[in-house]
């Protein structure tokens, strides 16, 4: 069984991510070996990074940080659902990533980007070096162009969106199994 964490990067009221998440889980539900866990940053409610020690020490002062650490540590793979804000990804997502270090390391990560004019492409492009800096293994991304997919505020993914997401999930799971099989790290 593979535990896939689906992290919602948007925290604002009325966010489209509340519609992106059920679309994503409707596809992960089709995969028998996958247990999806939704990690909603709005509900988790991390403040701006307030830990004194560098996360690599795992010397966390706050129980909420330890709880976030345990939740991320338990994941085998990660799917970051990110809107595009001002040519990048939202600050709460960066904050949630910055909180931890070893917990992210060597985890395969896929991205679902969405946005208006640029369909989330710049959110994904700016998020990629961040996940690389954390030692994650970026697998790929799918994009949802909201101008075409939102009708009266309702998200309507197409068959080709389903196919793109299924392909990404398949690649993500393949890499998760490959990493799982790898031997202990070289000292
Ligand atoms: C502060 C802000 C900045 C935005 N900047 C961009 C942008 O640079 N490019 C883009 O394609 N869409 C941009 N948008 C549109 C968002 O991608 C769109 O509103 C999307 O629904 C936001 O995701 P959310 O509803 O889950 O928060 C912006 C939206 C907000 C609120």
Short mmCIF file of N, CA and C in Angstrom, two decimals, residues 105-181:
data_model
loop_
_atom_site.label_atom_id
_atom_site.label_comp_id
_atom_site.label_asym_id
_atom_site.label_seq_id
_atom_site.Cartn_x
_atom_site.Cartn_y
_atom_site.Cartn_z
N UNK A 105 12.57 14.62 2.26
CA UNK A 105 13.71 14.11 1.50
C UNK A 105 13.40 12.75 0.85
N UNK A 106 13.77 12.64 -0.43
CA UNK A 106 13.61 11.41 -1.22
C UNK A 106 12.16 11.03 -1.48
N UNK A 107 11.25 11.91 -1.18
CA UNK A 107 9.84 11.60 -1.50
C UNK A 107 9.54 12.03 -2.92
N UNK A 108 8.98 11.14 -3.71
CA UNK A 108 8.57 11.54 -5.05
C UNK A 108 7.39 12.51 -4.97
N UNK A 109 7.40 13.50 -5.83
CA UNK A 109 6.37 14.54 -5.76
C UNK A 109 5.84 14.87 -7.16
N UNK A 110 4.53 14.88 -7.25
CA UNK A 110 3.86 15.37 -8.46
C UNK A 110 3.16 16.67 -8.13
N UNK A 111 2.84 17.42 -9.17
CA UNK A 111 2.18 18.71 -8.94
C UNK A 111 0.95 18.84 -9.83
N UNK A 112 -0.11 19.38 -9.24
CA UNK A 112 -1.28 19.76 -10.02
C UNK A 112 -1.38 21.27 -9.92
N UNK A 113 -1.07 21.94 -11.02
CA UNK A 113 -1.10 23.39 -11.04
C UNK A 113 -2.35 23.88 -11.76
N UNK A 114 -2.88 24.99 -11.27
CA UNK A 114 -4.02 25.58 -11.98
C UNK A 114 -3.98 27.08 -11.82
N UNK A 115 -4.59 27.74 -12.78
CA UNK A 115 -4.60 29.20 -12.73
C UNK A 115 -5.39 29.75 -13.90
N UNK A 116 -5.40 31.05 -13.96
CA UNK A 116 -6.18 31.72 -15.01
C UNK A 116 -5.35 31.86 -16.28
N UNK A 117 -4.67 32.99 -16.45
CA UNK A 117 -3.99 33.25 -17.73
C UNK A 117 -2.95 32.20 -18.08
N UNK A 118 -2.22 31.69 -17.09
CA UNK A 118 -1.12 30.80 -17.45
C UNK A 118 -1.32 29.38 -16.94
N UNK A 119 -2.55 29.05 -16.52
CA UNK A 119 -2.92 27.67 -16.19
C UNK A 119 -2.03 27.03 -15.13
N UNK A 120 -1.42 27.85 -14.30
CA UNK A 120 -0.60 27.28 -13.22
C UNK A 120 0.79 26.87 -13.64
N UNK A 121 1.16 27.14 -14.89
CA UNK A 121 2.49 26.71 -15.36
C UNK A 121 3.60 27.40 -14.56
N UNK A 122 3.40 28.68 -14.24
CA UNK A 122 4.45 29.39 -13.52
C UNK A 122 4.48 29.01 -12.04
N UNK A 123 3.34 28.58 -11.50
CA UNK A 123 3.32 28.06 -10.14
C UNK A 123 4.18 26.80 -10.07
N UNK A 124 3.98 25.92 -11.03
CA UNK A 124 4.75 24.66 -11.08
C UNK A 124 6.23 24.96 -11.32
N UNK A 125 6.50 25.90 -12.23
CA UNK A 125 7.91 26.21 -12.56
C UNK A 125 8.64 26.78 -11.35
N UNK A 126 7.95 27.56 -10.53
CA UNK A 126 8.64 28.16 -9.38
C UNK A 126 8.69 27.20 -8.19
N UNK A 127 7.77 26.27 -8.15
CA UNK A 127 7.75 25.28 -7.06
C UNK A 127 8.83 24.21 -7.25
N UNK A 128 9.17 23.93 -8.49
CA UNK A 128 10.11 22.83 -8.79
C UNK A 128 11.47 23.00 -8.11
N UNK A 129 12.15 24.16 -8.22
CA UNK A 129 13.44 24.27 -7.51
C UNK A 129 13.32 24.18 -6.00
N UNK A 130 12.15 24.50 -5.46
CA UNK A 130 11.95 24.41 -4.00
C UNK A 130 11.90 22.95 -3.57
N UNK A 131 11.15 22.14 -4.30
CA UNK A 131 11.09 20.72 -3.91
C UNK A 131 12.43 20.03 -4.15
N UNK A 132 13.16 20.48 -5.17
CA UNK A 132 14.49 19.93 -5.42
C UNK A 132 15.42 20.29 -4.25
N UNK A 133 15.33 21.53 -3.77
CA UNK A 133 16.16 21.97 -2.64
C UNK A 133 15.88 21.12 -1.40
N UNK A 134 14.65 20.64 -1.28
CA UNK A 134 14.28 19.81 -0.12
C UNK A 134 14.66 18.34 -0.32
N UNK A 135 15.26 18.03 -1.46
CA UNK A 135 15.66 16.65 -1.71
C UNK A 135 14.54 15.76 -2.17
N UNK A 136 13.42 16.37 -2.58
CA UNK A 136 12.32 15.57 -3.12
C UNK A 136 12.65 15.20 -4.57
N UNK A 137 11.89 14.27 -5.09
CA UNK A 137 12.14 13.79 -6.45
C UNK A 137 10.94 14.19 -7.33
N UNK A 138 11.07 15.29 -8.08
CA UNK A 138 9.93 15.75 -8.87
C UNK A 138 9.66 14.82 -10.06
N UNK A 139 8.40 14.44 -10.21
CA UNK A 139 8.02 13.46 -11.22
C UNK A 139 7.35 14.11 -12.42
N UNK A 140 6.61 15.15 -12.19
CA UNK A 140 5.92 15.81 -13.29
C UNK A 140 4.74 16.61 -12.78
N UNK A 141 4.00 17.18 -13.71
CA UNK A 141 2.90 18.05 -13.32
C UNK A 141 1.78 17.99 -14.35
N UNK A 142 0.59 18.26 -13.89
CA UNK A 142 -0.52 18.51 -14.82
C UNK A 142 -1.06 19.91 -14.53
N UNK A 143 -1.61 20.51 -15.56
CA UNK A 143 -2.11 21.87 -15.43
C UNK A 143 -3.59 21.95 -15.77
N UNK A 144 -4.30 22.74 -15.00
CA UNK A 144 -5.70 22.98 -15.32
C UNK A 144 -5.88 24.45 -15.71
N UNK A 145 -6.23 24.73 -16.95
CA UNK A 145 -6.50 26.12 -17.34
C UNK A 145 -7.92 26.51 -16.91
N UNK A 146 -8.00 27.26 -15.83
CA UNK A 146 -9.33 27.55 -15.24
C UNK A 146 -10.23 28.35 -16.17
N UNK A 147 -9.65 29.16 -17.05
CA UNK A 147 -10.49 29.95 -17.96
C UNK A 147 -11.37 29.04 -18.81
N UNK A 148 -10.84 27.86 -19.11
CA UNK A 148 -11.62 26.92 -19.92
C UNK A 148 -12.36 25.88 -19.07
N UNK A 149 -11.89 25.66 -17.85
CA UNK A 149 -12.46 24.56 -17.05
C UNK A 149 -13.50 25.02 -16.03
N UNK A 150 -13.55 26.33 -15.76
CA UNK A 150 -14.54 26.83 -14.80
C UNK A 150 -15.74 27.36 -15.57
N UNK A 151 -16.91 26.81 -15.25
CA UNK A 151 -18.15 27.29 -15.85
C UNK A 151 -19.09 27.68 -14.73
N UNK A 152 -19.39 29.00 -14.61
CA UNK A 152 -20.19 29.54 -13.51
C UNK A 152 -19.64 29.07 -12.16
N UNK A 153 -18.34 29.09 -12.05
CA UNK A 153 -17.70 28.74 -10.79
C UNK A 153 -17.56 27.25 -10.54
N UNK A 154 -18.01 26.43 -11.49
CA UNK A 154 -17.93 24.97 -11.30
C UNK A 154 -16.78 24.42 -12.14
N UNK A 155 -15.91 23.66 -11.50
CA UNK A 155 -14.76 23.07 -12.19
C UNK A 155 -15.20 21.85 -12.98
N UNK A 156 -14.89 21.86 -14.28
CA UNK A 156 -15.27 20.74 -15.14
C UNK A 156 -14.03 20.19 -15.84
N UNK A 157 -13.31 19.27 -15.18
CA UNK A 157 -12.15 18.67 -15.83
C UNK A 157 -12.58 17.84 -17.04
N UNK A 158 -11.72 17.79 -18.05
CA UNK A 158 -12.04 17.05 -19.28
C UNK A 158 -11.45 15.64 -19.22
N UNK A 159 -11.80 14.83 -20.23
CA UNK A 159 -11.21 13.49 -20.31
C UNK A 159 -9.69 13.57 -20.42
N UNK A 160 -9.20 14.57 -21.16
CA UNK A 160 -7.75 14.67 -21.31
C UNK A 160 -7.09 15.09 -19.98
N UNK A 161 -7.80 15.85 -19.16
CA UNK A 161 -7.28 16.15 -17.82
C UNK A 161 -7.18 14.86 -17.00
N UNK A 162 -8.23 14.04 -17.08
CA UNK A 162 -8.22 12.75 -16.36
C UNK A 162 -7.02 11.92 -16.81
N UNK A 163 -6.81 11.87 -18.14
CA UNK A 163 -5.70 11.06 -18.67
C UNK A 163 -4.36 11.60 -18.20
N UNK A 164 -4.23 12.93 -18.21
CA UNK A 164 -2.96 13.53 -17.78
C UNK A 164 -2.70 13.23 -16.30
N UNK A 165 -3.74 13.34 -15.50
CA UNK A 165 -3.57 13.08 -14.06
C UNK A 165 -3.28 11.60 -13.82
N UNK A 166 -3.99 10.72 -14.52
CA UNK A 166 -3.75 9.28 -14.37
C UNK A 166 -2.30 8.94 -14.74
N UNK A 167 -1.80 9.58 -15.80
CA UNK A 167 -0.41 9.35 -16.21
C UNK A 167 0.57 9.80 -15.15
N UNK A 168 0.30 10.96 -14.58
CA UNK A 168 1.17 11.48 -13.52
C UNK A 168 1.15 10.56 -12.30
N UNK A 169 -0.05 10.12 -11.92
CA UNK A 169 -0.17 9.23 -10.75
C UNK A 169 0.57 7.92 -11.00
N UNK A 170 0.46 7.42 -12.22
CA UNK A 170 1.15 6.18 -12.56
C UNK A 170 2.67 6.36 -12.44
N UNK A 171 3.17 7.46 -12.96
CA UNK A 171 4.62 7.74 -12.86
C UNK A 171 5.04 7.92 -11.40
N UNK A 172 4.19 8.57 -10.66
CA UNK A 172 4.49 8.83 -9.25
C UNK A 172 4.58 7.51 -8.47
N UNK A 173 3.64 6.61 -8.75
CA UNK A 173 3.64 5.33 -8.04
C UNK A 173 4.81 4.46 -8.46
N UNK A 174 5.13 4.51 -9.75
CA UNK A 174 6.27 3.74 -10.23
C UNK A 174 7.54 4.19 -9.51
N UNK A 175 7.74 5.50 -9.41
CA UNK A 175 8.94 6.02 -8.75
C UNK A 175 8.92 5.71 -7.25
N UNK A 176 7.72 5.74 -6.65
CA UNK A 176 7.62 5.41 -5.22
C UNK A 176 8.11 3.98 -4.98
N UNK A 177 7.70 3.06 -5.85
CA UNK A 177 8.12 1.66 -5.68
C UNK A 177 9.60 1.50 -5.96
N UNK A 178 10.12 2.23 -6.96
CA UNK A 178 11.55 2.17 -7.26
C UNK A 178 12.37 2.65 -6.07
N UNK A 179 11.95 3.76 -5.48
CA UNK A 179 12.69 4.31 -4.34
C UNK A 179 12.59 3.40 -3.13
N UNK A 180 11.45 2.74 -3.00
CA UNK A 180 11.25 1.84 -1.87
C UNK A 180 12.20 0.65 -1.96
N UNK A 181 12.44 0.21 -3.20
CA UNK A 181 13.30 -0.95 -3.41
C UNK A 181 14.77 -0.62 -3.27
#
